[in-house]
């Protein structure tokens, strides 16, 4: 499908800043009209150019006319997302965020964060499964607390032993796991947390103006990762109640997790790609919170020049102070 | 290039200001109280005895001038003696570091050195460039009178550590000149009870610190990784906290052990000794 402007016929996109459908051609607000079509075998419903789709793509941009297309079959029926967090940050805001994060870095190559490079940035809706789990934590251990003091010419060490027992329940809600092969799992995990207060019921219009994927695999295949997260968090919850002990010798520890439900959602991620020295450096920005994930490339020549300058300045200052001290 | 200057604008300005302050301090403190010779014979004697031919004629002359200035500032007769021969077997001790001491002490005695009177206030810096059979090259600063009173053993060692650290078998006459004149220039610094900070601002330390800071700077800025975990164990937990059903910490027993505390004692040292000529000398050594 494709959203067209009733006033001028142009392609209407969702504007994260105005929080509305906005025609970039005539600046009409909410003047959209849904034009169905653009299924997997079809051509662009706007210009007729053939569209080559990747296996999981559910929203893309026509390479000929630049219209944003949504692939009906991939957002409907089994592929219809239940929830979505619409993009909240527009391209210009993300540019600012990236500048703030990396703009002052001395060793980044020329061309990093260039205007043209940042213009090419695209927003992606990444498919996520959100799992509900309940965890049942049972723990018992022998803990020690150590106290020591000096009296006369002797040093005393007192070790106290405690019987430690913990039993707790935790209900985990909407633990997210990305269902995209293309998106790096580590980076997607670092995109968390999203503010779930802004989760909405899925609507097609939010996709217009962005790229999107349907889930690449069924939710059962990703349960393992969700469970790992629940286990990790449960461990930490347990640990946070065990402060004050010098040592803990476990007698029994069990964390039982139980899946309660799962929902399919799309979450917004901006992606900036910078190619340098034959490597693609990918930067992800949470389209809702603005959290940045990525590692900057290093220009060796700059490292040498800047490092030598620091060395030279410190040496110079050192010898100047030495000269002044010798005269005192 | 424009970015480079913009980036280093503040460091450049700071460095410039520090240079100005240091130059000003040096210029304003250059006038020092001075002493008067009381021993004409010693005043006329050579200051530089370059038996090893380590320096060029013009360097010898320049060093001589530096020594003459320093002598009046510290009130000591100063000689720089450079030899290049083994001292093995000349003295009763087998400790090679003591051979240069004996040689330097004897030198002061034989030449009846002294700023005030013969066998008076004097300092002899001896560098024996010969590598002794134990593989080391030894140096010594021998002090007498005022020199002995105002320079401790560790002062002498610090002066030589500071000045001679970069000498090796490949040193040129320029290197030697720089090192020897540094020894002489450091005498008034240490005798005028130099600020303790001078010990920190040794050339070797400065270069080491600069390397360290540059390395640290590069490490910190190497690659900027953004994105650390910002979820916590309770991010996805309903109502933000788990339901604690049982939390129990029951004391069972305790045990006490005791260990005797060992105490340690340390000792100091002194640098005074008497030369074969019967005169008392102080000083310290250096080897490389
Ligand atoms: Zn329009
Ligand atoms: Zn088209």
Coordinates of C-alpha atoms and ligand atoms in Angstrom, one line a residue:
Chain A
X1 CA 0.0 0.0 0.0
X2 CA 1.0 3.6 -0.3
X3 CA -0.3 6.8 1.3
X4 CA -1.3 9.5 -1.1
X5 CA -2.2 13.1 -0.5
X6 CA -5.8 14.0 -1.3
X7 CA -4.7 17.6 -2.1
X8 CA -1.7 17.1 -4.4
X9 CA -1.3 13.4 -5.0
X10 CA 2.1 13.2 -3.5
X11 CA 3.4 10.5 -1.1
X12 CA 2.5 11.3 2.5
X13 CA 4.8 10.2 5.3
X14 CA 4.5 10.1 9.1
X15 CA 6.3 13.0 10.7
X16 CA 7.7 12.0 14.1
X17 CA 8.0 15.6 15.3
X18 CA 4.5 16.7 14.3
X19 CA 3.2 13.3 15.3
X20 CA 0.9 13.3 12.2
X21 CA 0.7 12.3 8.6
X22 CA 2.3 15.1 6.7
X23 CA 2.6 15.8 3.0
X24 CA 6.2 16.9 2.2
X25 CA 5.0 18.4 -1.1
X26 CA 2.1 20.6 -0.1
X27 CA 2.4 20.5 3.7
X28 CA -1.1 19.3 4.2
X29 CA -1.6 17.5 7.5
X30 CA -3.6 14.3 7.8
X31 CA -4.7 14.5 4.2
X32 CA -3.8 10.9 3.5
X33 CA -5.6 8.3 1.5
X34 CA -4.6 4.7 1.5
X35 CA -3.8 3.3 -2.0
X36 CA -3.7 -0.5 -1.8
X37 CA -1.3 -2.6 -3.8
X38 CA 2.5 -3.1 -4.0
X39 CA 2.3 -6.8 -3.0
X40 CA 5.4 -9.0 -3.4
X41 CA 4.9 -9.6 -7.1
X42 CA 3.6 -6.1 -8.0
X43 CA 5.3 -3.1 -9.2
X44 CA 5.4 0.3 -7.6
X45 CA 1.7 1.5 -7.4
X46 CA 2.9 5.1 -8.0
X47 CA 5.2 4.9 -10.9
X48 CA 5.0 1.2 -12.0
X49 CA 8.8 0.5 -11.7
X50 CA 9.5 -3.0 -10.6
X51 CA 10.3 -3.5 -6.9
X52 CA 12.9 -6.0 -5.8
X53 CA 12.2 -7.0 -2.2
X54 CA 14.3 -8.7 0.3
X55 CA 12.8 -11.8 2.0
X56 CA 11.5 -10.0 5.1
X57 CA 11.1 -6.4 4.0
X58 CA 7.6 -5.0 4.9
X59 CA 8.2 -1.4 4.1
X60 CA 10.6 0.2 1.7
X61 CA 11.3 3.1 -0.7
X62 CA 10.7 2.9 -4.5
X63 CA 14.1 3.3 -6.1
X64 CA 12.6 5.1 -9.0
X65 CA 10.1 7.6 -7.6
X66 CA 11.1 7.7 -3.9
X67 CA 7.6 6.8 -2.7
X68 CA 7.5 4.9 0.6
X69 CA 5.7 1.6 0.0
X70 CA 4.2 -0.8 2.5
X71 CA 3.9 -4.5 1.5
X72 CA 0.3 -5.5 2.4
X73 CA 0.9 -9.2 2.8
X74 CA 3.7 -8.6 5.3
X75 CA 1.8 -6.4 7.7
X76 CA -1.5 -8.3 7.6
X77 CA -2.9 -11.4 9.1
X78 CA -0.2 -13.5 10.8
X79 CA 2.3 -10.7 10.1
X80 CA 0.2 -7.9 11.5
X81 CA 2.0 -6.4 14.5
X82 CA 0.0 -6.1 17.7
X83 CA 2.0 -3.1 19.0
X84 CA 4.2 -0.4 17.7
X85 CA 6.2 2.5 19.1
X86 CA 6.0 5.1 16.4
X87 CA 9.2 7.1 15.5
X88 CA 9.5 10.0 17.9
X89 CA 12.8 11.4 16.7
X90 CA 13.1 12.8 13.2
X91 CA 16.2 12.8 11.1
X92 CA 17.4 16.2 12.2
X93 CA 17.1 15.4 15.8
X94 CA 19.1 12.2 15.3
X95 CA 21.8 14.2 13.5
X96 CA 22.1 16.5 16.5
X97 CA 22.3 13.5 18.8
X98 CA 25.1 11.9 16.7
X99 CA 27.0 15.2 16.6
X100 CA 26.7 15.5 20.4
X101 CA 28.0 12.0 20.9
X102 CA 30.8 11.8 18.4
X103 CA 31.3 15.3 17.0
X104 CA 34.2 16.2 19.3
X105 CA 36.1 13.0 18.8
X106 CA 39.6 13.8 17.6
X107 CA 40.5 10.6 15.8
X108 CA 37.5 10.1 13.6
X109 CA 38.3 10.2 9.9
X110 CA 37.3 13.2 7.7
X111 CA 33.9 12.5 6.3
X112 CA 32.5 11.0 9.4
X113 CA 29.2 12.6 10.2
X114 CA 29.3 14.5 6.9
X115 CA 26.1 16.2 5.8
X116 CA 25.7 13.9 2.8
X117 CA 26.3 10.8 4.9
X118 CA 23.8 11.8 7.5
X119 CA 21.2 12.7 4.9
X120 CA 21.3 9.0 3.7
X121 CA 20.3 7.8 7.2
X122 CA 17.1 5.7 7.2
X123 CA 14.6 4.9 9.9
X124 CA 13.8 1.2 10.4
X125 CA 11.0 -0.5 12.2
X126 CA 12.6 -3.6 13.7
X127 CA 10.5 -6.6 14.5
X128 CA 10.5 -7.6 18.1
X129 CA 8.9 -10.3 20.2
X130 CA 8.0 -9.2 23.7
X131 CA 7.8 -12.1 26.2
X132 CA 6.0 -12.2 29.5
X133 CA 7.7 -14.5 32.0
X134 CA 7.2 -15.4 35.7
X135 CA 10.3 -16.3 37.6
X136 CA 10.4 -18.3 40.8
X137 CA 13.7 -17.8 42.7
X138 CA 14.8 -20.1 45.5
X139 CA 18.1 -19.7 47.3
X140 CA 19.9 -20.9 50.4
X141 CA 23.5 -20.5 51.4
X142 CA 26.0 -20.2 54.2
X143 CA 27.2 -16.6 54.4
X144 CA 30.2 -15.2 56.3
X145 CA 30.9 -11.7 57.7
X146 CA 34.4 -10.8 58.8
X147 CA 35.5 -8.3 61.4
X148 CA 39.1 -7.7 62.4
X149 CA 40.8 -5.5 65.0
X150 CA 44.2 -5.1 66.8
X151 CA 44.8 -5.5 70.5
X152 CA 48.3 -5.4 72.0
X153 CA 50.6 -7.0 69.5
X154 CA 47.9 -9.4 68.1
X155 CA 45.6 -9.0 65.2
X156 CA 42.2 -10.7 65.7
X157 CA 39.9 -11.9 63.0
X158 CA 36.3 -12.8 63.8
X159 CA 34.3 -14.8 61.2
X160 CA 30.5 -15.1 61.8
X161 CA 28.5 -17.7 59.9
X162 CA 24.9 -17.1 58.8
X163 CA 22.2 -19.3 57.4
X164 CA 20.9 -17.3 54.4
X165 CA 17.5 -18.0 52.7
X166 CA 15.8 -16.1 49.9
X167 CA 12.5 -16.9 48.2
X168 CA 11.0 -14.5 45.7
X169 CA 8.7 -14.2 42.7
X170 CA 9.2 -11.8 39.8
X171 CA 6.8 -11.2 37.0
X172 CA 8.7 -10.0 33.9
X173 CA 6.6 -8.1 31.3
X174 CA 7.4 -7.5 27.6
X175 CA 11.1 -8.7 27.6
X176 CA 12.1 -7.7 24.1
X177 CA 14.0 -9.9 21.6
X178 CA 14.6 -8.7 18.1
X179 CA 13.3 -11.0 15.4
X180 CA 15.6 -9.7 12.6
X181 CA 18.6 -11.6 11.3
X182 CA 20.0 -8.5 9.7
X183 CA 20.0 -6.5 13.0
X184 CA 22.9 -7.3 15.2
X185 CA 21.6 -8.9 18.5
X186 CA 24.1 -7.2 20.7
X187 CA 23.3 -3.8 19.3
X188 CA 19.6 -4.4 19.5
X189 CA 19.9 -5.4 23.2
X190 CA 21.8 -2.2 23.8
X191 CA 18.9 -0.2 22.2
X192 CA 16.9 -1.1 25.3
X193 CA 15.1 0.2 27.2
X194 CA 12.2 1.5 25.2
X195 CA 9.5 3.5 27.1
X196 CA 6.6 1.1 27.0
X197 CA 4.2 3.8 28.0
X198 CA 4.2 4.9 24.4
X199 CA 3.4 1.5 22.9
X200 CA 0.4 1.8 20.7
X201 CA -1.9 -0.5 18.7
X202 CA -0.3 -1.0 15.3
X203 CA -1.5 1.2 12.5
X204 CA -0.2 1.1 8.8
X205 CA 0.3 4.8 8.6
X206 CA 3.2 4.9 11.1
X207 CA 5.2 2.9 8.5
X208 CA 5.0 5.4 5.8
X209 CA 8.3 7.2 5.4
X210 CA 10.4 4.4 6.9
X211 CA 11.8 0.9 6.2
X212 CA 10.4 -2.1 8.1
X213 CA 10.8 -5.8 8.4
X214 CA 8.3 -8.5 9.4
X215 CA 9.5 -11.0 12.0
X216 CA 12.2 -13.3 10.4
X217 CA 11.4 -16.4 12.5
X218 CA 8.6 -17.6 14.8
X219 CA 8.5 -16.4 18.4
X220 CA 9.2 -20.0 19.7
X221 CA 12.7 -19.8 18.1
X222 CA 13.7 -16.8 20.1
X223 CA 12.4 -17.9 23.4
X224 CA 15.9 -19.0 24.5
X225 CA 17.2 -15.4 24.3
X226 CA 14.2 -14.1 26.3
X227 CA 14.7 -16.7 28.9
X228 CA 18.4 -15.9 29.2
X229 CA 17.5 -12.3 29.9
X230 CA 15.0 -13.3 32.5
X231 CA 17.6 -15.6 34.1
X232 CA 20.2 -12.8 34.1
X233 CA 17.8 -10.3 35.6
X234 CA 16.6 -12.8 38.2
X235 CA 20.2 -13.5 39.2
X236 CA 20.8 -9.8 39.7
X237 CA 17.6 -9.4 41.7
X238 CA 18.7 -12.2 43.9
X239 CA 22.2 -10.7 44.2
X240 CA 20.8 -7.3 45.2
X241 CA 19.3 -8.9 48.3
X242 CA 22.6 -10.5 49.4
X243 CA 24.7 -7.5 50.3
X244 CA 27.0 -7.4 53.4
X245 CA 28.4 -10.9 53.2
X246 CA 32.1 -11.5 52.7
X247 CA 31.6 -14.9 51.2
X248 CA 28.5 -17.0 50.3
X249 CA 28.6 -20.7 49.8
X250 CA 25.6 -21.9 47.9
X251 CA 23.6 -24.7 49.3
X252 CA 20.7 -24.5 46.9
X253 CA 19.9 -22.1 44.1
X254 CA 17.1 -22.5 41.6
X255 CA 15.5 -20.0 39.2
X256 CA 12.5 -21.4 37.5
X257 CA 11.1 -19.5 34.6
X258 CA 7.7 -19.9 33.0
X259 CA 6.5 -18.2 29.8
X260 CA 3.2 -16.5 30.2
X261 CA 2.7 -14.9 26.8
X262 CA 4.2 -13.2 23.8
X263 CA 3.4 -10.2 21.6
X264 CA 4.7 -9.1 18.2
X265 CA 5.8 -5.4 18.0
X266 CA 7.7 -3.0 15.8
X267 CA 10.2 -0.7 17.5
X268 CA 11.9 2.3 15.8
X269 CA 15.7 2.4 15.1
X270 CA 17.6 5.0 13.1
X271 CA 20.7 3.6 11.3
X272 CA 23.7 5.6 10.2
X273 CA 26.3 3.7 8.1
X274 CA 29.8 5.0 7.6
X275 CA 32.3 3.1 5.3
X276 CA 36.0 3.5 6.2
X277 CA 38.9 1.4 5.1
X278 CA 36.7 -1.3 3.7
X279 CA 34.7 -1.7 6.8
X280 CA 31.1 -0.6 7.5
X281 CA 30.6 1.1 10.8
X282 CA 27.0 0.9 11.9
X283 CA 25.5 3.3 14.3
X284 CA 22.1 2.7 15.8
X285 CA 19.9 5.3 17.4
X286 CA 16.8 4.4 19.4
X287 CA 14.1 6.2 17.4
X288 CA 12.2 6.8 20.6
X289 CA 14.7 7.6 23.3
X290 CA 17.8 8.7 21.3
X291 CA 20.1 6.2 22.9
X292 CA 23.2 5.7 20.6
X293 CA 25.1 2.4 20.0
X294 CA 28.2 2.1 17.8
X295 CA 31.9 2.4 17.7
X296 CA 33.8 5.1 15.7
X297 CA 36.5 4.2 13.3
X298 CA 40.0 5.5 14.0
X299 CA 42.2 7.5 11.5
X300 CA 45.8 6.4 12.2
X301 CA 47.4 9.6 10.8
X302 CA 45.3 11.7 13.2
X303 CA 46.3 9.6 16.2
X304 CA 50.0 10.1 15.4
X305 CA 49.7 13.8 14.8
X306 CA 47.5 14.5 17.9
X307 CA 49.5 12.1 20.1
X308 CA 52.8 13.8 19.0
X309 CA 51.3 17.2 19.8
X310 CA 50.3 16.2 23.3
X311 CA 53.8 14.7 23.9
X312 CA 55.5 17.8 22.6
X313 CA 53.4 20.2 24.7
X314 CA 53.9 18.2 27.9
X315 CA 57.6 17.9 27.3
X316 CA 57.9 21.6 26.6
X317 CA 56.0 22.5 29.7
X318 CA 58.1 20.1 31.8
X319 CA 61.4 21.6 30.7
X320 CA 60.1 25.1 31.1
X321 CA 59.1 24.4 34.7
X322 CA 62.5 22.7 35.3
X323 CA 64.3 25.7 34.0
X324 CA 62.3 28.0 36.3
X325 CA 62.8 25.8 39.3
X326 CA 66.6 25.7 38.7
X327 CA 66.7 29.5 38.8
X328 CA 64.8 29.7 42.1
Chain B
X1 CA 44.4 21.6 9.6
X2 CA 41.9 24.2 10.7
X3 CA 40.3 21.6 12.9
X4 CA 43.7 20.7 14.4
X5 CA 44.3 24.3 15.6
X6 CA 40.8 24.7 16.8
X7 CA 41.1 21.5 18.8
X8 CA 44.4 22.4 20.4
X9 CA 43.6 26.1 20.8
X10 CA 43.4 26.0 24.6
X11 CA 46.4 23.7 25.2
X12 CA 48.5 25.9 22.9
X13 CA 47.4 29.0 24.9
X14 CA 48.0 27.4 28.2
X15 CA 51.5 26.2 27.1
X16 CA 52.3 29.6 25.9
X17 CA 51.3 31.2 29.2
X18 CA 53.4 28.7 31.2
X19 CA 56.4 29.4 29.0
X20 CA 56.0 33.2 29.6
X21 CA 55.7 32.7 33.4
X22 CA 58.7 30.4 33.5
X23 CA 60.9 32.7 31.4
X24 CA 59.9 35.6 33.7
X25 CA 60.7 33.6 36.8
X26 CA 64.1 32.6 35.5
X27 CA 64.9 36.2 34.4
X28 CA 63.9 37.7 37.7
X29 CA 65.9 35.2 39.8
X30 CA 69.1 35.2 37.9
X31 CA 71.0 37.7 40.1
X32 CA 72.4 35.7 43.0
X33 CA 74.6 36.6 46.0
X34 CA 78.3 35.7 45.2
X35 CA 81.4 34.7 47.2
X36 CA 85.0 36.0 47.0
X37 CA 88.0 33.8 46.4
X38 CA 90.4 33.4 49.3
X39 CA 92.9 31.1 47.6
X40 CA 94.6 32.6 44.7
X41 CA 96.6 29.5 43.7
X42 CA 93.5 27.4 43.4
X43 CA 91.7 30.2 41.5
X44 CA 94.3 30.1 38.8
X45 CA 94.2 26.3 38.3
X46 CA 92.5 24.6 35.4
X47 CA 88.8 23.9 36.0
X48 CA 88.5 21.2 33.3
X49 CA 90.9 18.3 33.2
X50 CA 89.9 16.4 30.1
X51 CA 92.5 13.7 30.1
X52 CA 90.2 11.5 28.0
X53 CA 89.8 14.0 25.2
X54 CA 86.1 13.7 25.4
X55 CA 85.4 17.4 24.6
X56 CA 86.5 19.7 21.8
X57 CA 88.6 22.8 22.6
X58 CA 85.7 25.1 22.4
X59 CA 83.5 22.9 24.6
X60 CA 86.3 22.8 27.2
X61 CA 86.5 26.6 27.1
X62 CA 82.8 27.0 27.5
X63 CA 82.6 24.5 30.4
X64 CA 85.4 26.4 32.0
X65 CA 83.4 29.5 31.8
X66 CA 80.3 27.8 33.3
X67 CA 82.5 26.5 36.2
X68 CA 84.0 29.9 36.9
X69 CA 80.5 31.4 37.3
X70 CA 79.3 28.5 39.5
X71 CA 82.3 28.7 41.8
X72 CA 81.5 32.2 42.8
X73 CA 77.8 31.4 43.3
X74 CA 78.5 28.4 45.6
X75 CA 81.8 29.5 47.2
X76 CA 83.5 26.2 46.2
X77 CA 86.5 25.4 44.0
X78 CA 85.1 23.1 41.3
X79 CA 86.9 20.8 39.0
X80 CA 85.6 18.5 36.2
X81 CA 88.0 15.6 35.6
X82 CA 87.5 13.2 32.7
X83 CA 89.6 10.1 32.4
X84 CA 89.4 7.0 30.3
X85 CA 91.5 4.3 32.0
X86 CA 91.0 1.3 34.3
X87 CA 91.6 2.1 38.0
X88 CA 91.6 -1.6 38.8
X89 CA 94.4 -2.6 41.3
X90 CA 95.3 1.0 42.2
X91 CA 93.5 0.9 45.5
X92 CA 93.1 -1.7 48.2
X93 CA 89.4 -2.1 47.8
X94 CA 87.8 -4.5 45.3
X95 CA 84.7 -2.4 45.1
X96 CA 84.9 -0.6 41.7
X97 CA 82.6 2.2 42.8
X98 CA 85.2 3.1 45.5
X99 CA 88.1 3.5 43.0
X100 CA 86.6 6.6 41.5
X101 CA 86.0 7.9 45.0
X102 CA 89.6 7.5 45.9
X103 CA 90.8 9.0 42.7
X104 CA 88.6 12.1 43.1
X105 CA 89.5 12.6 46.8
X106 CA 93.2 12.3 45.9
X107 CA 92.8 14.7 43.1
X108 CA 91.4 17.4 45.4
X109 CA 94.2 16.7 48.0
X110 CA 97.0 16.7 45.4
X111 CA 95.9 20.0 43.8
X112 CA 95.3 21.6 47.2
X113 CA 91.9 22.6 46.0
X114 CA 89.7 25.0 48.1
X115 CA 87.8 28.2 47.4
X116 CA 88.7 29.7 50.8
X117 CA 92.1 28.1 51.4
X118 CA 94.1 25.0 50.3
X119 CA 92.2 21.8 51.3
X120 CA 89.2 23.9 51.8
X121 CA 85.8 24.3 50.2
X122 CA 85.8 22.2 47.0
X123 CA 83.9 19.9 44.7
X124 CA 85.5 17.4 42.2
X125 CA 83.3 15.7 39.6
X126 CA 85.1 12.7 38.2
X127 CA 83.9 10.8 35.1
X128 CA 85.9 7.7 34.2
X129 CA 84.7 6.7 30.8
X130 CA 86.6 3.4 30.9
X131 CA 84.3 0.4 31.3
X132 CA 85.8 -1.5 34.2
X133 CA 85.9 -5.3 34.1
X134 CA 82.6 -5.6 35.9
X135 CA 81.0 -3.9 32.9
X136 CA 80.2 -0.5 34.5
X137 CA 81.3 3.0 33.9
X138 CA 81.8 4.9 37.2
X139 CA 81.5 8.5 38.2
X140 CA 82.0 10.3 41.5
X141 CA 81.4 13.7 43.1
X142 CA 83.9 14.3 45.9
X143 CA 83.1 17.2 48.3
X144 CA 85.0 19.0 51.0
X145 CA 84.3 21.8 53.4
X146 CA 81.2 23.8 52.3
X147 CA 80.6 21.4 49.5
X148 CA 80.5 18.5 52.0
X149 CA 78.2 20.4 54.4
X150 CA 75.7 21.4 51.7
X151 CA 75.6 18.4 49.5
X152 CA 74.3 15.1 50.9
X153 CA 75.2 11.7 49.4
X154 CA 71.8 11.5 47.8
X155 CA 72.2 15.1 46.4
X156 CA 75.3 13.9 44.6
X157 CA 73.6 10.8 43.3
X158 CA 70.6 12.8 42.2
X159 CA 72.7 15.3 40.3
X160 CA 74.5 12.5 38.4
X161 CA 71.3 10.5 37.8
X162 CA 69.7 13.6 36.4
X163 CA 72.7 14.7 34.3
X164 CA 74.3 11.5 33.1
X165 CA 71.2 9.3 32.4
X166 CA 71.5 9.3 28.7
X167 CA 75.2 8.7 28.3
X168 CA 76.4 5.4 26.7
X169 CA 79.2 4.0 24.6
X170 CA 77.9 5.9 21.5
X171 CA 77.7 9.4 23.1
X172 CA 79.3 12.2 21.2
X173 CA 81.3 15.1 22.5
X174 CA 78.1 17.1 22.3
X175 CA 76.4 14.6 24.6
X176 CA 79.3 14.7 27.1
X177 CA 79.4 18.5 27.1
X178 CA 75.7 18.7 27.8
X179 CA 76.0 16.1 30.6
X180 CA 79.0 17.6 32.3
X181 CA 77.7 21.2 32.1
X182 CA 74.5 19.9 33.6
X183 CA 76.3 18.4 36.5
X184 CA 78.0 21.8 37.2
X185 CA 74.8 23.7 36.7
X186 CA 73.0 21.5 39.1
X187 CA 75.5 22.1 41.9
X188 CA 74.1 25.5 42.9
X189 CA 70.6 24.2 42.5
X190 CA 71.1 21.5 45.1
X191 CA 73.4 23.5 47.4
X192 CA 71.0 26.4 47.5
X193 CA 68.5 23.9 48.9
X194 CA 66.8 23.5 45.6
X195 CA 63.0 23.2 45.7
X196 CA 62.2 19.5 46.2
X197 CA 60.2 19.7 42.9
X198 CA 63.5 19.8 41.0
X199 CA 63.9 16.1 41.8
X200 CA 60.6 15.4 40.0
X201 CA 61.4 17.5 37.0
X202 CA 64.4 15.5 35.8
X203 CA 64.7 15.3 32.0
X204 CA 64.2 11.5 32.0
X205 CA 61.1 11.9 34.2
X206 CA 59.7 14.7 32.0
X207 CA 60.0 12.6 28.9
X208 CA 58.6 9.6 30.6
X209 CA 55.6 11.5 31.9
X210 CA 55.0 13.1 28.5
X211 CA 55.1 9.7 26.8
X212 CA 52.7 8.4 29.5
X213 CA 50.3 11.3 29.1
X214 CA 50.4 11.0 25.3
X215 CA 49.7 7.3 25.5
X216 CA 46.9 7.8 28.0
X217 CA 45.4 10.6 25.8
X218 CA 45.5 8.2 22.7
X219 CA 44.0 5.4 24.7
X220 CA 41.1 7.5 26.0
X221 CA 40.3 8.8 22.6
X222 CA 41.2 5.7 20.6
X223 CA 37.7 4.7 19.6
X224 CA 34.6 6.0 21.1
X225 CA 32.2 3.3 21.8
X226 CA 28.7 4.5 22.6
X227 CA 26.1 2.3 24.2
X228 CA 26.3 0.5 27.4
X229 CA 23.5 -1.5 29.0
X230 CA 21.0 0.8 30.5
X231 CA 18.5 -1.7 31.6
X232 CA 18.5 -3.0 35.2
X233 CA 17.3 -6.2 36.8
X234 CA 13.9 -4.5 37.5
X235 CA 13.3 -2.8 34.1
X236 CA 10.9 -5.5 33.0
X237 CA 9.6 -6.6 36.4
X238 CA 6.0 -5.8 37.0
X239 CA 5.5 -2.9 39.5
X240 CA 9.3 -2.5 39.5
X241 CA 10.2 -5.0 42.2
X242 CA 9.9 -8.7 42.9
X243 CA 7.7 -10.2 45.5
X244 CA 9.9 -11.3 48.3
X245 CA 8.3 -14.3 50.1
X246 CA 11.1 -15.2 52.5
X247 CA 14.2 -13.3 53.5
X248 CA 16.1 -14.9 56.3
X249 CA 19.6 -14.4 57.8
X250 CA 20.1 -16.6 60.8
X251 CA 23.3 -16.4 62.8
X252 CA 24.8 -19.8 63.4
X253 CA 28.2 -19.5 65.0
X254 CA 31.4 -17.5 65.0
X255 CA 35.2 -18.2 65.2
X256 CA 38.1 -15.9 66.2
X257 CA 41.7 -16.3 65.1
X258 CA 44.7 -14.2 66.3
X259 CA 48.0 -13.5 64.6
X260 CA 51.1 -11.8 66.1
X261 CA 52.0 -8.6 64.4
X262 CA 55.6 -8.6 63.1
X263 CA 57.5 -5.3 63.5
X264 CA 60.4 -4.2 61.3
X265 CA 63.3 -1.8 61.8
X266 CA 65.3 0.1 59.3
X267 CA 68.7 1.9 59.2
X268 CA 70.3 5.0 57.7
X269 CA 73.7 5.7 56.2
X270 CA 76.3 8.4 56.1
X271 CA 78.7 9.5 53.4
X272 CA 81.7 10.9 55.3
X273 CA 85.1 9.3 55.0
X274 CA 88.8 10.2 55.2
X275 CA 91.1 10.1 52.1
X276 CA 94.6 8.6 52.0
X277 CA 95.9 12.1 52.4
X278 CA 94.1 12.4 55.8
X279 CA 91.5 14.9 54.7
X280 CA 87.8 14.3 55.2
X281 CA 85.6 14.1 52.1
X282 CA 81.9 13.5 51.4
X283 CA 80.1 12.7 48.1
X284 CA 78.4 10.1 46.1
X285 CA 78.7 7.8 43.1
X286 CA 77.0 6.9 39.9
X287 CA 77.5 4.0 37.5
X288 CA 76.1 3.3 34.0
Ligands
LIG1 ZN1 0.1 17.1 -0.6
LIG2 ZN1 7.8 4.3 -7.7

